[in-house]
Coordinates of C-alpha atoms and ligand atoms in Angstrom, one line a residue:
X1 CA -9.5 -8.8 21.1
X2 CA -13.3 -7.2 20.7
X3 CA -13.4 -4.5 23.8
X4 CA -17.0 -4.2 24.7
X5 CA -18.2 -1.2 25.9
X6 CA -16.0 0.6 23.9
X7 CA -16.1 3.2 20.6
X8 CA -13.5 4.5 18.6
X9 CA -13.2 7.8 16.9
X10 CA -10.2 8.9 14.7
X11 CA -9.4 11.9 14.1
X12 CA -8.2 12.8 10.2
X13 CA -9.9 16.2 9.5
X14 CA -7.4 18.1 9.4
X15 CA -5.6 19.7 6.1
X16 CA -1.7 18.5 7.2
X17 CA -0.3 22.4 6.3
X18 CA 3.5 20.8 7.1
X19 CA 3.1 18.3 3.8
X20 CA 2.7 21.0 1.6
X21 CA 0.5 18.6 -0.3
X22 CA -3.1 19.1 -2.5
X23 CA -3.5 15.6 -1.0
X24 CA -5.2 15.4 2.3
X25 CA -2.7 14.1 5.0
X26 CA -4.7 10.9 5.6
X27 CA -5.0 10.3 2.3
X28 CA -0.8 10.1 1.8
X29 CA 0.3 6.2 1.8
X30 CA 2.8 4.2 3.5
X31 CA 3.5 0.7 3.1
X32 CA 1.0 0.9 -0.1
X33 CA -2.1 2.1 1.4
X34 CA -3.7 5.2 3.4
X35 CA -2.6 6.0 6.7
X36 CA -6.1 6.3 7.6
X37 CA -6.5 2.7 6.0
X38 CA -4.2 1.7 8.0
X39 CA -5.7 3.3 11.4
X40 CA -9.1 1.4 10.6
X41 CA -7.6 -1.4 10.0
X42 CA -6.0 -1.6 13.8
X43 CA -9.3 -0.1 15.1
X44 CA -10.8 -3.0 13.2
X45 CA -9.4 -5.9 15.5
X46 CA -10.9 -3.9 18.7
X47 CA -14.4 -2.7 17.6
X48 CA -16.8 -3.8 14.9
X49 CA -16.9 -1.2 12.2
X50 CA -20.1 0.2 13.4
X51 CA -18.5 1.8 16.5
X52 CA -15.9 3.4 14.5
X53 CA -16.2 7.1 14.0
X54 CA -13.7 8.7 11.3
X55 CA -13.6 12.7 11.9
X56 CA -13.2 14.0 8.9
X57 CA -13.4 17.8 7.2
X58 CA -10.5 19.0 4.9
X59 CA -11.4 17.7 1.5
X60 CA -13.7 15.0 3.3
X61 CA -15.9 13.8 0.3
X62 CA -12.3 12.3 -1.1
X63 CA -11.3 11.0 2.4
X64 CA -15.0 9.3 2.8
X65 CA -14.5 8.0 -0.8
X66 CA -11.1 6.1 0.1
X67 CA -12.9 4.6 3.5
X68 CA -16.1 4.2 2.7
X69 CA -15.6 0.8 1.9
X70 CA -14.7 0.0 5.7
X71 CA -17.7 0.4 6.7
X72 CA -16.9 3.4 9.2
X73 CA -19.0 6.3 10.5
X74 CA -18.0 9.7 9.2
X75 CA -18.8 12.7 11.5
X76 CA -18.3 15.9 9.7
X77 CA -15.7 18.7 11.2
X78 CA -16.2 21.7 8.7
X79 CA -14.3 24.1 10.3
X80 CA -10.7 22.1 11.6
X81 CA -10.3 24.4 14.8
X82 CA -8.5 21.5 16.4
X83 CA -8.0 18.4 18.1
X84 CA -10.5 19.3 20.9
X85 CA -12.9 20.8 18.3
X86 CA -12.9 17.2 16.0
X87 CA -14.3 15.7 19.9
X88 CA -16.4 18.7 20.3
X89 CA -18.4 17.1 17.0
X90 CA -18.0 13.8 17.6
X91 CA -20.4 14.6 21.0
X92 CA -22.9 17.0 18.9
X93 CA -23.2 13.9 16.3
X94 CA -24.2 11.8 19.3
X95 CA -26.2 14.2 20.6
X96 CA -28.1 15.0 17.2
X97 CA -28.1 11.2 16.0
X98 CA -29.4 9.9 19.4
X99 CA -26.8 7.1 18.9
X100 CA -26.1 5.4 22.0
X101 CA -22.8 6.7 24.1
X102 CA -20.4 4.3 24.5
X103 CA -18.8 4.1 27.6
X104 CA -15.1 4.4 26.7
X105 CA -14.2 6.2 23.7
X106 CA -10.7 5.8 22.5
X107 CA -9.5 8.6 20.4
X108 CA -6.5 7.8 17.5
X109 CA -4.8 9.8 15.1
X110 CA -5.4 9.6 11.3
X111 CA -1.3 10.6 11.1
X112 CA -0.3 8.0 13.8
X113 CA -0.6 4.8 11.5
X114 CA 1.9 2.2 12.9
X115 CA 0.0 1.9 15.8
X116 CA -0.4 -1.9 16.6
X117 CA -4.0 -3.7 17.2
X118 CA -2.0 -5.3 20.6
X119 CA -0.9 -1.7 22.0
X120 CA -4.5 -0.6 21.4
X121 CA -6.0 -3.5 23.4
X122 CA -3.3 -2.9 26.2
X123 CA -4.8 0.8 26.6
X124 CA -8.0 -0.1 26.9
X125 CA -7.5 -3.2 29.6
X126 CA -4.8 -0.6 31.1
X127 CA -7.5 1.9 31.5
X128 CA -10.3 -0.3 32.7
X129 CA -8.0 -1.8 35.1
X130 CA -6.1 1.9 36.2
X131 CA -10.2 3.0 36.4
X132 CA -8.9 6.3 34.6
X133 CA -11.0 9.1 33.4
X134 CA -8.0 9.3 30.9
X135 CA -5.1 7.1 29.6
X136 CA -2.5 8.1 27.1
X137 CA -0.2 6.4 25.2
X138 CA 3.2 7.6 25.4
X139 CA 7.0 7.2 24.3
X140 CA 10.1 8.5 24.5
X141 CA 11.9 9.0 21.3
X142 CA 15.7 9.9 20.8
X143 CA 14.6 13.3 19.7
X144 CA 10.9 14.7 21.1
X145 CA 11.0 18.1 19.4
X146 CA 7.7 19.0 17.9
X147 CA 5.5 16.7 20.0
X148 CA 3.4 17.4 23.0
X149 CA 4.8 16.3 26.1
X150 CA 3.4 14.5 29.3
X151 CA 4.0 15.7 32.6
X152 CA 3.8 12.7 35.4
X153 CA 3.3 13.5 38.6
X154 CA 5.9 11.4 40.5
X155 CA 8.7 10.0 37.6
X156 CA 7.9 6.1 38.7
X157 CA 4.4 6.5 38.9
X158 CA 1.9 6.2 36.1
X159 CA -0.3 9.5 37.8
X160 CA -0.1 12.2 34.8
X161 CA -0.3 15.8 35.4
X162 CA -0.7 17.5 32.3
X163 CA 0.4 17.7 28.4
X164 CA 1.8 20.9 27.2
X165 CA 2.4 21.3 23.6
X166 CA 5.4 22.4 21.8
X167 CA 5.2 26.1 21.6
X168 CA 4.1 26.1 25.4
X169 CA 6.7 24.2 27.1
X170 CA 8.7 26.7 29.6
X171 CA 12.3 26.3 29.3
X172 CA 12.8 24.0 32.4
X173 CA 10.6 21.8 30.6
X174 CA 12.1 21.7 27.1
X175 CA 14.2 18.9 28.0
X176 CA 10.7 16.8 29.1
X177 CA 11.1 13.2 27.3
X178 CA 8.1 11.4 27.5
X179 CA 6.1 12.6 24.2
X180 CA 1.9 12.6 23.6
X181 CA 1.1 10.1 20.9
X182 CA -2.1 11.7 20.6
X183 CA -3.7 8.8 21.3
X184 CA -5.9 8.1 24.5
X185 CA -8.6 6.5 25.9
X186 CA -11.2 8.3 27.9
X187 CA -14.1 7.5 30.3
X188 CA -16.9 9.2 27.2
X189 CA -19.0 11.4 30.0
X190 CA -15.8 12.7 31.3
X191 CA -14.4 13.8 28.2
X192 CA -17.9 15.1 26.6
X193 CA -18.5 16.9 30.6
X194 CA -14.9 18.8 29.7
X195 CA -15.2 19.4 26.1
X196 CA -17.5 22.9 26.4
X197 CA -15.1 24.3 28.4
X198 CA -11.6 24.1 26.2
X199 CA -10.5 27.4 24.9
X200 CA -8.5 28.9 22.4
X201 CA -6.4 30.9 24.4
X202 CA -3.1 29.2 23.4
X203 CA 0.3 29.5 20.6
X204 CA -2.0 28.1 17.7
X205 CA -5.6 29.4 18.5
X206 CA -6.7 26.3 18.1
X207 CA -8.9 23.9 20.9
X208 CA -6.2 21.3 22.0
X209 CA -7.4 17.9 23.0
X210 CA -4.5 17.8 25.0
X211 CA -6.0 20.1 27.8
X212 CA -8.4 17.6 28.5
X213 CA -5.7 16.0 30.8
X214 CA -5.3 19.0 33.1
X215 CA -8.8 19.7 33.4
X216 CA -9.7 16.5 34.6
X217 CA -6.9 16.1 37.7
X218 CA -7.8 19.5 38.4
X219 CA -11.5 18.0 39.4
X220 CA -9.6 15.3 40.9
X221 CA -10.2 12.6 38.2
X222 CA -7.3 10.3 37.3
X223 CA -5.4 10.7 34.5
X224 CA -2.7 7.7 34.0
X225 CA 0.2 7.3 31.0
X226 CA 1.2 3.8 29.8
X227 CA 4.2 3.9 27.5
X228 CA 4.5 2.2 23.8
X229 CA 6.6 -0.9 23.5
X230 CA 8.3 0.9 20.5
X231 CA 8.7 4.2 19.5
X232 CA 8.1 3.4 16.0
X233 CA 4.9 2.5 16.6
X234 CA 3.2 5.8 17.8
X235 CA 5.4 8.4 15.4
X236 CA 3.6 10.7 13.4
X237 CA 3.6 11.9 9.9
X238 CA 3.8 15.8 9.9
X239 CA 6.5 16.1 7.2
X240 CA 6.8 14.2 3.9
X241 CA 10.8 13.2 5.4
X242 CA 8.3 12.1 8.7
X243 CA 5.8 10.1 5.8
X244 CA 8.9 8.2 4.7
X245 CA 10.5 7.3 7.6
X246 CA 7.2 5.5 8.5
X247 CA 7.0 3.7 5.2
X248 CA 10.6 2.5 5.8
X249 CA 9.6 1.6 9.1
X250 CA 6.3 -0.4 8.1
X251 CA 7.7 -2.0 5.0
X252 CA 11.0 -3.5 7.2
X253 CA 8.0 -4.3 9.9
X254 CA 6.7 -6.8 6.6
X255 CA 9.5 -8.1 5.4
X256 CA 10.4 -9.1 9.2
X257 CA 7.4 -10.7 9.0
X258 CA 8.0 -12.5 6.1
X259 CA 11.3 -13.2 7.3
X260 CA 9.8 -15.2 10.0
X261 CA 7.6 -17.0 7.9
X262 CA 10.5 -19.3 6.2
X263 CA 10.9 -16.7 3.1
X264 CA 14.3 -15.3 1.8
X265 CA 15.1 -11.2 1.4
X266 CA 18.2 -10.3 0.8
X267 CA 19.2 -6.8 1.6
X268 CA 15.6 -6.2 2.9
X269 CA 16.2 -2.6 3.1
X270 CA 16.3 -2.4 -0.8
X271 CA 13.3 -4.6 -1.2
X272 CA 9.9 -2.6 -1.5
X273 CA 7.1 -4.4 -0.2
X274 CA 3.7 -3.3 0.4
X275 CA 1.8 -4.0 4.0
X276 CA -0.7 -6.7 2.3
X277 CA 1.7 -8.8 0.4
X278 CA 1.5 -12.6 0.9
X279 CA 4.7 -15.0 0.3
X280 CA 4.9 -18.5 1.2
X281 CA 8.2 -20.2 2.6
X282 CA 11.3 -21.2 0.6
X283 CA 10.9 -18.3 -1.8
X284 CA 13.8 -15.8 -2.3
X285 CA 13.4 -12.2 -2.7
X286 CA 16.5 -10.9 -4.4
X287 CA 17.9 -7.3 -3.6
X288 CA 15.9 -4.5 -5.7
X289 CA 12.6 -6.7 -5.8
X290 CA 9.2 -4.6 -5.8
X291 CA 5.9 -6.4 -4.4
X292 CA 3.1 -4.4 -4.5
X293 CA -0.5 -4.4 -3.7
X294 CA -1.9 -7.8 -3.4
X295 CA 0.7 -9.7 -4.7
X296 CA 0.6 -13.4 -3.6
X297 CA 3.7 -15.6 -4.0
X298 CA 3.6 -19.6 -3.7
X299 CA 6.7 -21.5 -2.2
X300 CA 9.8 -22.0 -3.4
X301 CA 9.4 -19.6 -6.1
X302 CA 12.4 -16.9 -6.5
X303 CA 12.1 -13.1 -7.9
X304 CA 15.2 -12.1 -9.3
X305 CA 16.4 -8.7 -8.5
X306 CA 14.9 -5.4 -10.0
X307 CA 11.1 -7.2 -10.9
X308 CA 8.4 -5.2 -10.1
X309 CA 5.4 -7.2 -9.4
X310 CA 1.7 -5.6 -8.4
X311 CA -1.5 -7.1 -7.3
X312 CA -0.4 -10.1 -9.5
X313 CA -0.7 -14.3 -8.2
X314 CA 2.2 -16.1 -8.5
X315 CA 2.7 -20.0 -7.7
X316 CA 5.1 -22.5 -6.2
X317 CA 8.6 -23.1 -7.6
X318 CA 7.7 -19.9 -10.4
X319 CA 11.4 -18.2 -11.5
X320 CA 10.9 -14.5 -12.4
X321 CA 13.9 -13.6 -13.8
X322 CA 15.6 -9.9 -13.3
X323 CA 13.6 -6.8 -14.3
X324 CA 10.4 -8.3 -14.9
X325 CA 7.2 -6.2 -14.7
X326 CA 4.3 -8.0 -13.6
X327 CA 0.2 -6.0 -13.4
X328 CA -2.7 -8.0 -12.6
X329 CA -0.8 -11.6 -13.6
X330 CA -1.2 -14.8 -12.7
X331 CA 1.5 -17.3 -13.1
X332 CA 0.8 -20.8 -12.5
X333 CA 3.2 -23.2 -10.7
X334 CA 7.0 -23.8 -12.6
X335 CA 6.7 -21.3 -15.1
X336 CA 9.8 -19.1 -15.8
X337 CA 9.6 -15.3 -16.6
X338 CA 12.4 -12.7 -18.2
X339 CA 14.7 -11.5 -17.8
X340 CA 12.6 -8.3 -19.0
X341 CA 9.1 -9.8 -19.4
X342 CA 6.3 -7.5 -19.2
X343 CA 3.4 -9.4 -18.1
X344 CA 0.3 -6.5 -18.4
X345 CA -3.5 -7.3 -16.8
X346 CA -5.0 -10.5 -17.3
X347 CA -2.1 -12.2 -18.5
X348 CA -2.4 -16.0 -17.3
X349 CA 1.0 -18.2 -17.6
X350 CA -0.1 -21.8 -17.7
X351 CA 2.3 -24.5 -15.6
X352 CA 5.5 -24.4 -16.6
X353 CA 5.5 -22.1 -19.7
X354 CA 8.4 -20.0 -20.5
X355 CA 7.8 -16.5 -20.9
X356 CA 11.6 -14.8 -22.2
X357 CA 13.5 -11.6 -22.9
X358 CA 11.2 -8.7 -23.7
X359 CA 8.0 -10.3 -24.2
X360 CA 5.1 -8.4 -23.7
X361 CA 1.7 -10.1 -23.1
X362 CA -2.1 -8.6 -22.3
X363 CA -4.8 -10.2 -21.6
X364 CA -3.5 -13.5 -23.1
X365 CA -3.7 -17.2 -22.0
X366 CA -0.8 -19.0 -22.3
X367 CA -1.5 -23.2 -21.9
X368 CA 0.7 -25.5 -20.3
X369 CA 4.6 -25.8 -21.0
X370 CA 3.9 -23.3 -24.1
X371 CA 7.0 -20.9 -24.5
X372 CA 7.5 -17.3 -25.9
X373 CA 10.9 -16.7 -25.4
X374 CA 12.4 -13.5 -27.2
X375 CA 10.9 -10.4 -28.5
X376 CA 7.4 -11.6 -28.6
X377 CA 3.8 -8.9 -28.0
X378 CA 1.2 -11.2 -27.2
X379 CA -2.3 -9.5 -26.8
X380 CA -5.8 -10.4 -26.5
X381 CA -5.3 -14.4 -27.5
X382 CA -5.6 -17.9 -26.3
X383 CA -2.9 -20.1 -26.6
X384 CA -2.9 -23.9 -25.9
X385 CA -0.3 -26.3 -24.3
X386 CA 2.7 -27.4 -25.4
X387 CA 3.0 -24.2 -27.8
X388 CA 6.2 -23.0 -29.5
X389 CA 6.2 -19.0 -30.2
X390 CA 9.3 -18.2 -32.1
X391 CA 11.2 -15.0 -31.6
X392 CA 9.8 -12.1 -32.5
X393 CA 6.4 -13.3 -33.6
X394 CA 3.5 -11.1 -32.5
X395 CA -0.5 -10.9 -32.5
X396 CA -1.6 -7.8 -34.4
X397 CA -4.9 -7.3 -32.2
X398 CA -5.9 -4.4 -33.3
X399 CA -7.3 -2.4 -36.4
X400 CA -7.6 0.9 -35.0
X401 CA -11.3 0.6 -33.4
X402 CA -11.4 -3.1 -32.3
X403 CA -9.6 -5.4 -30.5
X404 CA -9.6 -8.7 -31.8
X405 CA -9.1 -12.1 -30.6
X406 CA -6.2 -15.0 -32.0
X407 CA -6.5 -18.7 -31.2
X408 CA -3.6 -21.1 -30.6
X409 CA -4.7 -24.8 -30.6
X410 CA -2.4 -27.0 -28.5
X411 CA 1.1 -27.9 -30.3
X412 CA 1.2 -25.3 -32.7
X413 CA 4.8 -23.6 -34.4
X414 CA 4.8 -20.5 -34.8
X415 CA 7.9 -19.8 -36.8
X416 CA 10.1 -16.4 -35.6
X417 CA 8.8 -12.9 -36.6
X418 CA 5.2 -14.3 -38.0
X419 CA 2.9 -11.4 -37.7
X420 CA -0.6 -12.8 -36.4
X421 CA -3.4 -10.7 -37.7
X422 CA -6.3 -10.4 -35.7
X423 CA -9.2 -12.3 -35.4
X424 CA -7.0 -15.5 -36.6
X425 CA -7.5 -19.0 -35.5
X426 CA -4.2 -22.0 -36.2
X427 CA -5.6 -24.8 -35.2
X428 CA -4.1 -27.6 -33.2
X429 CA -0.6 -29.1 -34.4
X430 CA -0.3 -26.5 -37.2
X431 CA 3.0 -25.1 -38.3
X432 CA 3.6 -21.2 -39.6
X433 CA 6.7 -20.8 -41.3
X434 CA 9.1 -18.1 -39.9
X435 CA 8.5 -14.5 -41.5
X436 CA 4.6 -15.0 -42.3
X437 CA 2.3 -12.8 -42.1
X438 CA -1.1 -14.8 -41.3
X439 CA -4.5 -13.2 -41.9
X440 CA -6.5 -17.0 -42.7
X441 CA -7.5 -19.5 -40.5
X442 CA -4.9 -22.5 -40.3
X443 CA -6.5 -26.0 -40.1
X444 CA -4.9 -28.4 -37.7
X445 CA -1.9 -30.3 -38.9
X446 CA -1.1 -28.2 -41.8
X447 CA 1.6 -25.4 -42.6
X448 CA 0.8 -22.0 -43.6
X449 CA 3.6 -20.0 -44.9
X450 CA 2.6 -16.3 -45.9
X451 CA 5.6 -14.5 -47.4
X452 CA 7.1 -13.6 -50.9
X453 CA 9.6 -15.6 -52.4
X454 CA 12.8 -14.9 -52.2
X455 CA 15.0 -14.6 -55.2
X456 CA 18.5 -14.9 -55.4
X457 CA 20.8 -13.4 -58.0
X458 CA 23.6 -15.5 -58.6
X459 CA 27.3 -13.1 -58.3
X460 CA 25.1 -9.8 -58.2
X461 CA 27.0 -8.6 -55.3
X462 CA 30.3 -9.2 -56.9
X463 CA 29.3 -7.4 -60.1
X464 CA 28.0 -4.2 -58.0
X465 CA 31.1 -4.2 -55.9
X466 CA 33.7 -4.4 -59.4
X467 CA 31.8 -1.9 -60.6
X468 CA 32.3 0.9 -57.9
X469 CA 35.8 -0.3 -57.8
X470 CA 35.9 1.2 -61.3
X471 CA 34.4 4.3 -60.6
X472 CA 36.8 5.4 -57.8
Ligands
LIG501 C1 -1.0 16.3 18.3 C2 -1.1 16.6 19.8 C3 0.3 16.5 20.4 C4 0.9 15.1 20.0 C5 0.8 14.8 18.5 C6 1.1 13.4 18.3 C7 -2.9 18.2 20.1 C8 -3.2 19.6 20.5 N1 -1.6 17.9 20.1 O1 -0.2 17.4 17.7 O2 0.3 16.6 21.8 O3 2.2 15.0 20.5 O4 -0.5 15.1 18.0 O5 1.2 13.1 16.9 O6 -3.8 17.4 20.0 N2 -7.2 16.9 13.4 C9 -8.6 17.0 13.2 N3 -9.2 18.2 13.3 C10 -8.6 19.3 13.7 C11 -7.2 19.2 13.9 C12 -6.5 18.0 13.7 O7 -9.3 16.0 12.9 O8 -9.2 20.4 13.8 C13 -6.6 15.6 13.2 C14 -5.5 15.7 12.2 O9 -6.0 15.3 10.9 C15 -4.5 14.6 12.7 C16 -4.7 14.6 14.2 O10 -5.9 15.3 14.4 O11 -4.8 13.3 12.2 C17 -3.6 15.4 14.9 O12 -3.6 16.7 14.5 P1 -2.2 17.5 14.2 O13 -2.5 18.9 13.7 O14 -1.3 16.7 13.4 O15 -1.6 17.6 15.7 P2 -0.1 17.6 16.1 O16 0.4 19.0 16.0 O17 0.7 16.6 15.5
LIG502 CA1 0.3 15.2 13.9

């Protein structure tokens, strides 16, 4: 979908007042990520990175910080005097970096993140082919309070007039449906020719963008509207209530998706999925199910309702079981989790291993078809195939300054509530008896049992009991 020809600049400098936030506006996520992230991202599919210009100003070294990775140009607004005055600097960054002007520049909105990479294209063939000086992207929501509005000139025809803002509309034109997106594209020496001459004079004292429009059909230039396909996709984010109707939006947008890529959701509205998640078909997504970040599911796995799983990999025909939580996992192909596993970073669940009721693991390896299934912490340990932990059992990793490391050979037993003391090695096909504390090697094949005898008192409990029997 490249557009030659064309730049992009979006603008995300200002301080979003309405959020009542310390974070900057862009900076507030939906769908699990920055709106501004999101914005590039669109921008991405039309222009390579290096004709993307990101205005930025309010708290702009920890908006740069977030991007910089994109590989997007920052032009600094330091003042935020508006959306005419983030242009206003985008042309003196041209004009001071001798940069080559591009021909079209399409402006977006930092707060307008839903827009789709297709709708962006449209605008820019719409407005080579319309040979506008100016295109805007419209729509008409159920309720256009708080938006700028676009004036056509005949109501069939796509010829706009003007956009008058909010606190200007005159009465007759309160009920005016079509709303600014704030998104446009513009012939660049016909916006920069214009820019000089915006004033102030206006309910906000600020220099609006939006008068561009007027100034350019009053030289005669043409100045067209093409509406949105969907509303959704051009609302904006003033409010956190706005912020979250957006993420709503976006995270039903992915589970649709998913949706049509084979993959079960029940109640998707209760499901919490983040924009980058991957899921393959013939998997289940019970009600209450959070995947986050970039969480990749195989097929024909199933997460059971009220798991939590973030940035974790997960494998074909894997069971999660309810209320797991997964960070930074990876869970190989057939294993079974919970219900109540907690499966903390660098946790690797060979094929087919069992992982049960509230067991914790950190960075651990667990080998193929080895099971932990009740009450177990594993941390900071290698285990082998075909290993049996027994309830309760745990790796004591560390002494206070140091983590240290335990070492499972393949087959071992480890009887219920041994306590593994750290570094430890039981070597293959050894046995621990139940109740052990283990702070010696175990060579392979033998048994290590490390616990007191017991000793049993023949009818002591009798005697004690006679004897209070008497006292009373
Ligand atoms: C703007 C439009 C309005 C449109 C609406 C759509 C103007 C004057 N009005 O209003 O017609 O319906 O968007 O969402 O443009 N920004 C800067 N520098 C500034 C001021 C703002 O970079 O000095 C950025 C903001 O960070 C934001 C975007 O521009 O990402 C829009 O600014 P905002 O103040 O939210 O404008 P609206 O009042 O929503
Ligand atoms: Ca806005």
């Amino acid at each position: 979908m490249e557009k030659p020809g064309f730049a992009i600049a979006i603008m995300a400098a200002g301080k979003g007042t309405r959020l009542k936030s310390k974070r900057p506006k862009v900076l507030h996520e939906i769908g699990g990520q920055a709106l501004l992230l999101h914005v590039i991202a669109a921008a991405r599919t039309v222009v390579p990175a290096e004709q993307i210009y990101c205005i930025v100003g309010h708290e702009a070294d920890r908006v740069k910080a977030a991007v910089a990775p994109t590989g997007v140009n920052f032009v600094m607004q330091e003042e935020q005097r508006g959306t005419g005055h983030a242009l206003q600097m985008v042309k003196a960054f041209f004009a001071m970096s001798g940069a080559a002007v591009p021909k079209h520049l399409l402006v977006l909105s930092g707060d307008v993140p839903l827009i789709k990479p297709e709708t962006i294209a449209a605008i820019c063939d719409l407005h080579l082919a319309e040979k506008a000086a100016m295109t805007i992207l419209t729509a008409v929501p159920a309720d256009p309070t708080g938006y700028g509005r676009v004036l056509r000139r005949n109501s069939d025809g796509p010829e706009v007039t003007a956009i008058v803002e909010q606190k200007s509309l005159k009465p007759e034109q309160l009920g005016a449906p079509e709303i600014n997106s704030g998104i446009y594209c513009f012939e660049t020496h016909e916006l920069f020719a214009k820019l000089d001459l915006l004033s102030t004079d206006n309910a906000h004292g600020e220099f609006y963008l939006t008068d561009v429009a007027a100034m350019l059909v009053a030289d005669g230039k043409r100045v067209v509207a093409v509406k949105a396909e969907s509303v959704d996709e051009v609302l904006g984010a003033n409010t956190i209530a706005e912020m979250m109707h957006l993420d709503a939006a976006m995270r039903m947008g992915t589970a649709r998706r998913l949706m049509a890529q084979g993959v079960t959701i029940f109640r998707p509205e209760t499901c919490v999925i983040d924009a980058q998640v991957t899921v393959g078909p013939d998997t289940v997504i019970e009600p209450y199910v959070q995947l986050l970040g970039g969480t990749t599911i195989g097929v024909e796995s199933r997460v059971r309702s009220y798991s939590v799983i973030q940035n974790s990999t997960i494998g074909d025909g894997v069971m999660v079981r309810n209320g797991c939580i997964l960070d930074h996992a990876q869970v190989s192909d057939g294993a079974v989790l919970g219900p109540y596993a907690h499966l903390r970073p660098e946790s690797r669940i060979g094929e087919g291993a069992h992982v049960g009721n509230f067991v914790e693991t950190k960075k651990v390896t667990l080998g193929k078809g080895s099971k932990a299934n009740h009450l177990n912490y594993l941390g900071d340990a290698v285990i082998g195939a075909g290993v049996n932990i027994g309830a309760g059992a745990i790796t004591c990793n560390y002494d206070g300054v140091h983590k240290h490391l335990t070492t499972i050979g393949d087959g071992v037993f480890v009887g219920s509530d041994s306590t593994l003391v750290a570094p430890v090695t039981l070597e293959a096909g050894s046995y621990v008896a139940a109740g052990s504390c283990i702070t010696d090697d175990v060579p392979a094949g033998a048994l290590a049992l490390g616990r007191s005898r017991q000793i049993t008192k023949p009818g002591w409990a009798d005697a004690k009991r006679a004897a209070r029997a008497k006292q009373n």
